[in-house]
XYZ file of C-alpha atoms in Angstrom:
653
model
C 11.345 12.763 27.370
C 8.889 9.706 24.733
C 10.818 7.690 23.615
C 11.903 7.813 19.915
C 10.193 4.689 17.674
C 13.420 2.483 16.668
C 14.153 2.579 13.183
C 12.986 0.857 10.261
C 9.538 0.662 12.395
C 6.696 0.843 10.938
C 3.077 1.667 11.668
C 0.037 -0.086 11.614
C -2.265 -0.819 8.706
C -4.617 2.082 8.909
C -7.734 0.957 8.578
C -10.176 1.995 5.885
C -14.098 2.848 5.949
C -16.171 0.211 5.755
C -18.226 0.254 2.262
C -21.106 -0.918 1.367
C -21.217 -4.284 -0.367
C -21.780 -3.983 -4.752
C -25.583 -4.585 -5.114
C -26.328 -4.315 -1.811
C -28.886 -1.544 -1.257
C -28.507 -0.083 2.354
C -30.559 3.146 3.576
C -28.410 6.274 2.472
C -28.792 9.120 5.207
C -27.312 12.551 3.339
C -25.454 15.034 6.189
C -27.117 18.557 5.069
C -26.777 22.072 6.388
C -24.760 25.594 6.187
C -21.086 25.577 5.904
C -18.925 25.060 8.878
C -21.614 23.876 11.310
C -19.831 21.100 11.876
C -20.603 17.700 9.696
C -18.047 16.209 8.898
C -16.872 16.312 12.341
C -20.597 14.674 13.036
C -20.059 12.165 10.386
C -16.572 10.940 11.347
C -17.743 10.827 15.052
C -20.688 8.282 13.172
C -18.843 6.091 11.532
C -15.947 6.037 14.114
C -13.084 7.073 12.020
C -11.398 10.488 10.737
C -12.363 9.658 7.674
C -13.212 13.695 6.243
C -11.180 16.413 6.938
C -12.041 19.015 9.952
C -11.120 22.393 9.752
C -12.723 25.606 10.802
C -11.743 26.997 7.484
C -15.980 26.611 5.797
C -15.902 24.744 2.467
C -13.162 22.716 3.199
C -15.147 19.473 2.164
C -15.946 19.201 -1.401
C -16.279 15.186 -2.419
C -19.585 13.144 -1.332
C -17.615 10.908 1.469
C -20.040 7.735 2.060
C -19.175 5.074 4.951
C -21.844 2.764 6.736
C -22.628 2.566 9.931
C -24.049 0.541 12.519
C -27.732 1.191 14.077
C -28.001 0.280 17.920
C -30.365 -2.666 16.670
C -27.722 -4.275 14.270
C -28.988 -2.620 11.352
C -26.210 -0.672 9.134
C -26.880 2.469 7.213
C -24.771 4.180 4.652
C -24.167 7.411 5.451
C -22.474 10.608 3.381
C -21.074 13.364 4.127
C -20.767 16.305 1.870
C -19.838 19.884 1.250
C -21.730 23.120 2.681
C -25.146 24.141 1.228
C -25.191 28.244 0.670
C -21.343 28.389 -0.687
C -18.387 29.890 0.631
C -17.483 32.049 -2.233
C -15.128 29.960 -4.144
C -14.446 28.590 -7.977
C -15.731 25.105 -6.919
C -19.183 25.859 -5.201
C -21.324 24.871 -8.743
C -19.661 21.876 -8.596
C -20.235 21.489 -4.753
C -24.518 22.318 -4.627
C -24.227 19.915 -7.811
C -22.725 17.061 -5.635
C -25.605 18.403 -2.725
C -28.318 17.626 -5.219
C -27.520 14.321 -6.579
C -26.763 12.905 -2.435
C -30.065 14.641 -1.645
C -31.875 13.662 -4.350
C -30.773 9.900 -3.698
C -31.054 10.175 0.452
C -33.888 7.865 1.921
C -33.640 10.214 5.750
C -31.750 13.401 5.965
C -29.551 14.680 8.634
C -30.169 18.635 8.733
C -27.095 20.123 10.948
C -27.484 23.859 12.401
C -25.235 25.440 14.916
C -25.969 26.038 18.508
C -23.289 28.624 18.527
C -24.767 30.902 15.975
C -28.477 30.519 16.073
C -31.167 30.763 14.060
C -30.209 32.191 10.776
C -31.714 33.474 7.143
C -29.397 30.461 5.634
C -31.200 28.007 7.927
C -34.633 28.737 6.651
C -33.724 28.659 3.319
C -32.386 24.998 3.469
C -35.212 24.170 5.829
C -37.688 24.835 2.561
C -35.442 22.955 0.709
C -35.166 20.020 3.008
C -39.479 20.245 3.332
C -39.846 19.965 0.012
C -38.149 16.933 -0.603
C -40.651 14.930 1.189
C -38.542 12.916 3.122
C -37.774 11.708 7.098
C -35.228 14.487 8.182
C -33.926 15.066 11.427
C -33.289 18.592 13.065
C -29.912 18.252 15.007
C -28.197 21.273 16.844
C -24.399 21.081 16.595
C -22.132 22.499 19.140
C -24.403 22.287 22.128
C -21.423 21.913 24.361
C -23.195 23.422 27.558
C -26.315 24.008 29.364
C -26.853 27.070 28.229
C -26.907 26.219 24.521
C -28.956 23.887 24.670
C -31.845 25.202 26.240
C -31.126 28.814 23.274
C -31.546 26.255 20.716
C -35.214 25.584 21.083
C -35.242 28.720 18.885
C -34.758 26.271 15.999
C -38.618 24.606 16.552
C -39.537 27.564 14.233
C -38.182 25.809 11.287
C -41.317 23.245 11.158
C -39.653 19.909 11.602
C -41.685 17.695 13.565
C -40.140 15.366 16.229
C -37.419 16.275 19.348
C -34.615 18.111 18.855
C -31.426 16.660 19.336
C -29.049 18.679 20.724
C -24.539 17.100 20.041
C -21.393 17.951 20.557
C -19.762 16.035 17.887
C -15.989 17.425 18.674
C -17.044 15.661 22.300
C -18.904 12.924 21.155
C -21.920 14.262 23.036
C -25.296 12.889 22.226
C -24.093 10.369 19.046
C -26.401 7.838 20.320
C -29.127 10.008 20.230
C -28.775 10.809 16.960
C -28.253 6.024 15.983
C -31.372 5.882 18.157
C -33.547 8.272 16.319
C -31.877 6.970 12.499
C -33.313 4.039 14.699
C -36.446 4.603 14.756
C -37.053 7.225 11.356
C -36.218 4.168 9.235
C -38.649 1.171 9.021
C -37.746 -1.384 10.269
C -37.507 -3.847 6.651
C -34.762 -1.171 6.298
C -30.729 -1.730 6.511
C -31.009 -5.499 6.761
C -29.412 -6.955 3.131
C -31.496 -9.894 1.658
C -29.395 -12.900 2.386
C -27.020 -13.732 -0.469
C -26.575 -16.988 -2.089
C -22.303 -18.213 -2.127
C -19.948 -15.752 -2.221
C -18.356 -15.227 -5.803
C -15.113 -16.114 -6.258
C -13.121 -13.038 -6.212
C -10.223 -14.048 -7.206
C -8.321 -12.887 -4.165
C -9.231 -16.001 -2.222
C -11.978 -13.893 -0.366
C -10.138 -10.955 1.081
C -12.536 -8.928 -0.574
C -12.582 -5.868 -3.403
C -8.903 -5.484 -3.900
C -8.083 -1.726 -2.735
C -6.687 0.648 -4.895
C -4.872 3.858 -4.013
C -4.725 6.398 -7.404
C -1.729 9.114 -6.555
C -0.058 11.612 -8.175
C 0.950 15.266 -9.007
C -1.812 18.209 -9.097
C -3.860 17.920 -12.536
C -2.557 14.875 -13.572
C -6.082 13.354 -14.308
C -6.839 11.178 -11.217
C -9.765 12.273 -10.493
C -11.450 12.228 -14.285
C -9.514 8.730 -14.241
C -11.966 7.343 -11.575
C -15.050 9.207 -12.906
C -14.145 7.397 -15.758
C -13.876 4.095 -14.191
C -17.745 4.321 -12.184
C -19.044 5.943 -15.255
C -20.879 8.677 -13.184
C -19.375 11.988 -12.249
C -18.645 11.063 -8.320
C -15.729 13.031 -7.430
C -15.558 16.694 -8.683
C -12.815 17.810 -11.536
C -11.726 20.643 -12.256
C -8.792 22.443 -14.685
C -7.989 24.355 -11.212
C -5.202 22.542 -9.375
C -6.075 21.114 -5.833
C -9.922 20.761 -6.123
C -9.697 17.524 -4.671
C -9.146 17.465 -0.397
C -10.197 13.932 1.004
C -9.241 10.408 0.127
C -12.581 9.684 -1.164
C -13.202 5.958 -1.071
C -15.200 4.727 -4.212
C -15.952 1.109 -4.576
C -17.177 -0.050 -8.332
C -16.545 -2.977 -10.718
C -14.084 -2.687 -13.636
C -14.124 -6.129 -15.488
C -16.683 -8.115 -13.306
C -14.316 -7.696 -10.277
C -14.998 -5.520 -7.394
C -12.106 -2.617 -6.672
C -11.924 0.144 -4.593
C -10.447 3.378 -5.560
C -9.211 5.966 -3.382
C -9.202 9.136 -4.466
C -6.272 11.639 -3.344
C -5.384 14.417 -3.293
C -2.898 16.063 -5.776
C 1.093 16.973 -4.699
C 3.405 19.400 -4.145
C 6.739 20.415 -2.726
C 6.042 21.382 1.078
C 7.312 24.758 0.770
C 4.250 25.508 -1.728
C 1.716 24.583 0.505
C -1.313 27.062 0.589
C -2.733 26.182 3.795
C -3.394 24.098 6.681
C -6.207 22.248 4.965
C -3.547 21.075 1.995
C -1.121 19.735 4.535
C -3.576 17.096 6.187
C -4.212 16.279 1.937
C -0.951 14.966 1.872
C -0.625 13.381 4.653
C -4.348 12.187 3.629
C -2.630 10.961 0.124
C 0.259 8.967 2.419
C -2.074 6.957 4.448
C -4.421 5.989 1.227
C -1.076 4.229 0.014
C -0.350 2.621 3.086
C -4.009 0.692 3.495
C -3.587 0.227 -0.374
C -3.374 -3.349 -1.766
C -1.714 -1.689 -4.949
C -1.034 2.189 -6.208
C -1.809 3.972 -9.470
C 1.368 6.151 -9.971
C -0.147 8.771 -12.230
C 1.672 10.850 -14.690
C 1.110 13.464 -17.048
C 3.030 12.064 -20.474
C 3.353 15.552 -21.724
C 5.824 16.732 -18.791
C 8.560 15.407 -17.090
C 9.518 13.707 -14.290
C 8.882 16.502 -11.598
C 10.981 16.114 -7.968
C 7.199 14.959 -5.795
C 6.755 11.684 -8.694
C 10.273 10.755 -7.298
C 9.406 11.570 -4.528
C 5.453 9.571 -4.230
C 8.102 7.056 -5.601
C 9.916 6.608 -3.300
C 6.722 6.461 -0.475
C 5.583 3.549 -2.735
C 8.653 1.530 -2.711
C 9.248 1.983 1.029
C 6.090 0.777 2.022
C 6.036 -2.089 -0.828
C 3.664 -2.105 -2.431
C 2.265 -2.990 -5.940
C 2.707 -0.223 -8.403
C 1.793 0.386 -11.934
C 2.748 3.434 -13.505
C 0.316 5.289 -15.539
C 0.709 7.574 -18.777
C -1.608 9.389 -18.547
C -2.730 12.655 -21.462
C -1.453 9.318 -24.175
C -3.637 10.633 -26.903
C -1.664 14.312 -27.068
C 1.877 12.684 -27.313
C 3.483 13.063 -31.119
C 3.531 10.128 -32.897
C 7.491 9.921 -32.310
C 7.309 8.532 -28.480
C 6.280 4.637 -28.522
C 5.284 3.272 -25.303
C 8.723 1.220 -24.413
C 10.928 4.757 -25.084
C 8.502 6.927 -22.438
C 9.157 3.013 -20.390
C 12.987 3.759 -20.337
C 12.582 7.234 -19.248
C 9.952 6.397 -16.452
C 12.450 3.816 -14.529
C 15.621 5.885 -15.186
C 13.984 8.930 -13.564
C 12.925 6.322 -10.598
C 15.257 2.922 -10.531
C 12.930 2.243 -7.131
C 10.814 1.346 -9.475
C 12.303 0.025 -12.214
C 10.321 -2.938 -12.200
C 6.489 -2.018 -12.466
C 4.630 -1.699 -15.773
C 3.806 1.256 -17.310
C 0.311 1.860 -19.172
C -0.329 4.408 -21.697
C -4.265 5.754 -20.686
C -6.464 8.507 -21.959
C -8.612 9.429 -18.610
C -10.356 11.850 -20.857
C -10.909 9.990 -24.025
C -11.540 7.241 -22.596
C -8.404 5.087 -23.731
C -7.543 1.751 -21.989
C -9.157 3.851 -18.960
C -9.368 -0.260 -17.695
C -5.758 -1.070 -18.528
C -4.602 -0.009 -15.526
C -6.781 -1.864 -13.441
C -6.574 -5.505 -14.896
C -3.226 -5.214 -14.347
C -3.087 -4.141 -10.769
C -5.044 -7.128 -10.382
C -2.093 -9.244 -12.085
C 0.459 -7.516 -9.800
C -1.943 -8.379 -6.803
C -1.765 -12.152 -7.614
C 1.611 -11.772 -7.454
C 2.346 -10.614 -4.865
C 0.006 -13.968 -3.487
C 2.150 -16.017 -4.882
C 4.287 -18.989 -2.447
C 7.520 -20.630 -3.341
C 9.534 -22.895 -1.663
C 12.138 -22.845 0.814
C 14.521 -24.924 -2.228
C 13.632 -22.897 -5.263
C 13.842 -19.814 -3.079
C 17.604 -20.883 -1.993
C 18.429 -22.746 -5.133
C 17.745 -18.482 -6.520
C 19.676 -17.473 -3.518
C 23.111 -19.932 -4.955
C 22.891 -18.908 -8.185
C 22.629 -15.278 -7.336
C 25.399 -15.072 -4.628
C 27.817 -17.047 -7.346
C 26.898 -14.271 -9.826
C 27.520 -11.850 -6.778
C 28.883 -11.487 -3.643
C 28.472 -8.823 -0.360
C 31.603 -6.602 -0.455
C 34.269 -7.410 2.686
C 33.406 -4.833 5.739
C 36.161 -4.929 8.068
C 37.621 -7.631 7.217
C 34.507 -10.143 7.326
C 32.239 -11.294 4.347
C 28.890 -11.670 4.633
C 27.607 -15.418 4.679
C 23.859 -16.032 4.403
C 23.133 -19.436 5.156
C 19.483 -20.147 4.209
C 16.501 -18.112 3.655
C 12.701 -18.714 3.347
C 9.736 -16.665 2.665
C 7.680 -15.543 5.496
C 4.422 -13.752 4.548
C 2.760 -12.545 0.979
C 1.333 -8.897 -0.403
C 4.470 -7.956 0.655
C 6.332 -10.699 -0.666
C 8.829 -11.178 2.279
C 12.161 -13.046 2.019
C 13.807 -13.539 5.642
C 17.366 -14.560 5.523
C 19.758 -16.165 8.420
C 22.895 -14.613 8.174
C 26.241 -14.253 10.169
C 25.841 -10.708 10.353
C 23.161 -8.220 8.677
C 25.327 -5.314 9.135
C 28.026 -6.796 6.379
C 25.248 -6.369 4.072
C 25.413 -2.985 1.738
C 22.489 -1.478 0.511
C 23.165 -1.677 -3.443
C 23.520 -5.757 -2.885
C 20.451 -6.413 -1.166
C 19.044 -4.084 -3.873
C 20.772 -6.169 -6.663
C 19.754 -9.526 -4.489
C 15.888 -8.260 -4.414
C 16.084 -7.764 -8.859
C 17.562 -11.305 -8.776
C 15.165 -12.689 -7.591
C 12.243 -11.001 -9.359
C 14.176 -12.804 -12.344
C 14.252 -16.433 -11.456
C 11.044 -16.623 -9.081
C 7.065 -15.735 -10.106
C 7.511 -12.047 -8.722
C 8.629 -10.316 -11.932
C 6.627 -7.375 -11.429
C 6.269 -6.959 -7.403
C 8.286 -5.189 -4.406
C 10.445 -7.972 -2.216
C 11.083 -7.326 1.226
C 13.774 -8.916 2.541
C 14.671 -9.266 6.106
C 18.009 -9.929 7.758
C 18.152 -12.094 10.922
C 21.341 -13.225 12.871
C 21.245 -17.072 13.596
C 22.933 -16.274 16.945
C 20.642 -13.915 18.245
C 18.050 -16.107 17.524
C 19.181 -18.951 18.798
C 18.942 -16.837 22.758
C 15.397 -17.128 22.284
C 16.043 -20.313 25.046
C 13.152 -22.929 25.189
C 11.898 -25.285 22.722
C 13.355 -22.609 20.118
C 16.942 -23.277 20.655
C 16.310 -27.216 20.534
C 14.664 -26.999 16.770
C 17.345 -24.924 16.272
C 20.003 -27.141 17.408
C 18.356 -29.366 15.256
C 18.860 -27.327 12.336
C 22.159 -26.917 12.811
C 22.985 -30.377 12.887
C 21.100 -30.256 9.620
C 23.241 -27.400 8.154
C 26.505 -28.709 8.927
C 25.660 -31.997 6.849
C 25.469 -29.801 3.510
C 27.566 -29.013 1.288
C 29.480 -25.844 -0.246
C 28.035 -24.622 -3.240
C 32.190 -24.069 -4.802
C 35.241 -24.392 -2.946
C 36.168 -20.776 -2.728
C 36.796 -20.631 1.108
C 34.836 -17.475 0.753
C 31.887 -18.930 -0.375
C 28.777 -17.863 2.111
C 26.222 -20.223 1.066
C 25.130 -23.718 2.222
C 22.816 -25.784 0.008
C 20.116 -26.920 2.119
C 17.634 -26.622 0.299
C 16.191 -29.969 -0.122
C 16.251 -30.884 3.838
C 14.238 -27.548 4.500
C 11.560 -29.012 2.389
C 11.290 -31.112 5.476
C 7.979 -30.664 7.375
C 9.794 -30.074 10.761
C 11.559 -27.557 9.432
C 9.266 -25.702 7.639
C 6.775 -25.470 10.812
C 10.236 -24.248 12.804
C 10.667 -21.962 9.754
C 6.985 -20.502 9.768
C 6.219 -20.606 13.420
C 9.457 -20.319 15.618
C 11.437 -17.983 13.921
C 9.152 -16.251 11.379
C 9.719 -11.732 11.739
C 8.645 -10.267 14.646
C 6.132 -7.500 14.329
C 8.366 -4.792 13.278
C 9.626 -7.007 10.583
C 6.682 -8.288 8.883
C 4.740 -4.899 9.312
C 4.296 -4.802 5.444
C 2.277 -8.065 5.010
C -1.180 -7.848 6.080
C -2.281 -9.195 9.121
C -4.452 -11.876 7.426
C -2.189 -12.973 4.785
C 0.886 -13.498 6.660
C 0.376 -17.073 6.709
C -1.077 -18.042 3.268
C -0.525 -17.681 0.001
C -0.718 -19.602 -3.521
C 1.519 -22.028 -3.594
C 3.383 -21.337 -7.267
C 2.588 -24.446 -10.019
C 6.276 -25.991 -11.653
C 5.106 -23.764 -14.722
C 5.389 -20.751 -13.323
C 8.241 -21.647 -11.398
C 9.908 -22.049 -14.598
C 8.691 -19.401 -16.712
C 10.262 -17.348 -14.326
C 13.029 -18.446 -13.674
C 13.487 -18.474 -18.401
C 12.433 -14.594 -17.962
C 10.280 -11.643 -16.746
C 7.573 -9.819 -18.485
C 8.787 -6.900 -20.080
C 7.587 -4.103 -17.419
C 5.601 -1.387 -20.210
C 2.358 -2.073 -21.514
C -0.095 -0.477 -23.454
C -3.156 -2.193 -23.124
C -2.689 -4.160 -19.127
C -3.009 -7.366 -21.225
C -1.635 -10.535 -19.690
C 1.664 -11.013 -22.761
C 3.780 -12.524 -21.684
C 6.843 -10.516 -23.428
C 9.891 -11.385 -24.179
C 12.492 -13.589 -22.352
C 15.870 -13.096 -21.255
C 17.974 -15.158 -22.946
C 21.032 -14.876 -21.271
C 19.778 -15.009 -17.642
C 18.215 -18.378 -18.557
C 21.830 -19.091 -19.908
C 22.768 -17.834 -16.648
C 20.824 -20.332 -14.438
C 21.879 -22.841 -16.933
C 25.904 -22.195 -15.755
C 24.875 -21.786 -12.280
C 23.381 -26.128 -12.575
C 25.975 -26.638 -13.746
C 28.760 -24.891 -11.236
C 26.616 -27.489 -8.548
C 27.493 -30.078 -9.782
C 31.193 -29.457 -10.476
C 31.173 -27.756 -6.952
C 30.161 -30.394 -5.353
C 33.082 -33.146 -5.725
C 35.195 -30.458 -4.865
C 35.488 -30.176 -1.036
C 38.772 -29.619 -0.102
C 38.603 -26.059 1.437
C 35.309 -26.952 3.403
C 36.901 -27.602 6.752
C 38.454 -24.142 6.339
C 35.269 -22.450 5.390
C 33.653 -24.367 9.110
C 36.153 -22.455 10.748
C 35.553 -19.146 9.686
C 31.539 -20.055 10.261
C 32.745 -20.803 13.508
C 34.929 -17.498 13.896
C 31.742 -15.237 12.392
C 29.468 -17.138 15.102
C 31.996 -15.779 18.022
C 32.966 -12.239 16.457
C 28.353 -11.789 16.406
C 27.923 -12.384 19.962
C 25.950 -9.080 21.217
C 24.608 -8.622 17.206
C 21.296 -9.017 19.142
C 20.073 -5.559 17.450
C 21.875 -5.791 14.398
C 18.677 -6.921 12.668
C 16.371 -4.164 13.984
C 19.182 -1.229 12.054
C 19.031 -3.614 9.097
C 15.888 -4.399 8.867
C 14.087 -2.332 6.950
C 16.552 -2.205 3.627
C 14.432 -0.936 1.167
C 15.186 3.013 1.386
C 15.779 4.699 -2.255
C 17.894 7.494 -2.904
C 16.881 10.238 -6.022
C 20.187 9.323 -7.660
C 22.272 6.692 -9.468
C 24.856 6.607 -6.804
C 24.104 2.980 -5.593
C 23.220 1.946 -8.683
C 26.728 2.910 -9.859
C 28.481 1.507 -6.892
C 26.261 -1.611 -8.339
C 27.695 -1.320 -11.819
C 31.433 -1.258 -10.358
C 30.911 -3.907 -7.687
C 29.958 -6.170 -10.611
C 33.148 -5.814 -12.353
C 34.910 -6.762 -9.734
C 33.203 -9.836 -9.196
C 34.019 -10.503 -12.974
C 37.924 -10.037 -12.600
C 37.991 -12.120 -9.938
C 36.501 -14.517 -11.703
C 38.787 -14.405 -14.211
C 41.273 -14.530 -11.288
C 40.366 -17.655 -9.954
C 39.838 -19.205 -13.681
């Protein structure tokens, strides 16, 4: 029996189809044929990925889907999949035919696909005449030729009058793929497919990481495709008032505000129990996959309707994947004058508590009002997600957060945090070394994330917290164990933050900034593959260093997460948080002088280490702490915990 995946372990980030760079013109090859002859299957086989949905149902593909394909001689071409000519009799035939006409007019070459099993039919003859009238190079391909007999009977397609050899393939089995690529290399002129040498790459604002991939998700008929067409400036995807028009996840490369961005248009979602067919199930999976492979997400809501269960499910998916998110209130031009954006943002954050840190932007995709604002805000969130803060500021923020509220004791034990460090960016990943990960409940971890967002320059992006037992790390052995022993000596030299016997944080911030210790944390003690799964592989060890000014602004208070035009206004500062931070700093100075109970705390640490000798796998079960609930039960518990902490502080005073 196959082993079930470990709890909290994520899959690898799905690949995205290769797209042509802006301003680079590759030969465009359109795949043409009647419905259900295997165009999407051949397209996926040429690209090497499952980009388009393949189903036996005729008329599955509606939009144009394009991706780059490399020829055997090293040249690249852009291949386009689209719907079938002739239609299927549904309400979208006119829109599908319009997309086909645009692709055929733009194409440099055409792959005319026929079905070897069905043989020559009248519709094939009509399509052949239409292709010939274009006067463009064309290849005739007989698909589904799985047997030798079908290859022999496919000779009847020579009657269509296309020059050259008939190619027999089986896209489903992978037979004949290289024959098609070789024929395309001979069909296209030698100079095509090799882009002209470009100058030095322009600064994209992302450190050379390529264009920002932005997934646009939401319920059905909220205006996702309309927003894509508005940003692209043309009818790139089909827009219809009938729900369920979009099926595939269509990647569209365009420029917004002079910067490259890949817009991923996805199918509208609804409850699983209301799915019409198997195609809608696949479309649902492609939408979730688009969220996973995107750098940021635009969650589109209908400003005229209430937040539904589907919206909450999508918000939960975004939170679980630790994606930077912009909540887009579409159709704002139809909202009554009494509603303000701040009121709508407060309502959204109440209904979607897992995204209460995300900015809310109001637009009207159909009228074009502030249509580029969500993308501009997404660029700002991407910048925040790539910031890296030092170990000392991070541990000071942890100390202030723990002074305000500590984890609740569980089974007679108190959760202790020894130190923390940032190990990855995009998403921001913070690794905490603790005595026992199981002692930290979800409500407290959610509180800690909010505190880190308030005090550090990540006010509007998700923060992923990974808990690791210090004892389990010591068992790795070798040079790592010796380094850990050295770091343990550094920790013993630190002082307690307060004189409470239950204090659970050591102030080792200054010592952790040493080069040797920082190298150990980032190289030897970084999270394992299942801990840092949410971070991009090429971004795990890089990030923009936070300047002193940015850190000061972040400590003073984050921006208010409600924007009308997507500008970079700083918003109102939170005076209470600033006062609390000053009080925490004063408390640190006062507590340094009072070390009466330090020995008692060290004894507690020794007992905690002895009790946790078998906790090597505790971090696997608790590393994924980003689960969210649709209701506010955890938030209510957090409020009760705050009240208990206030009473405890009064008793200490």
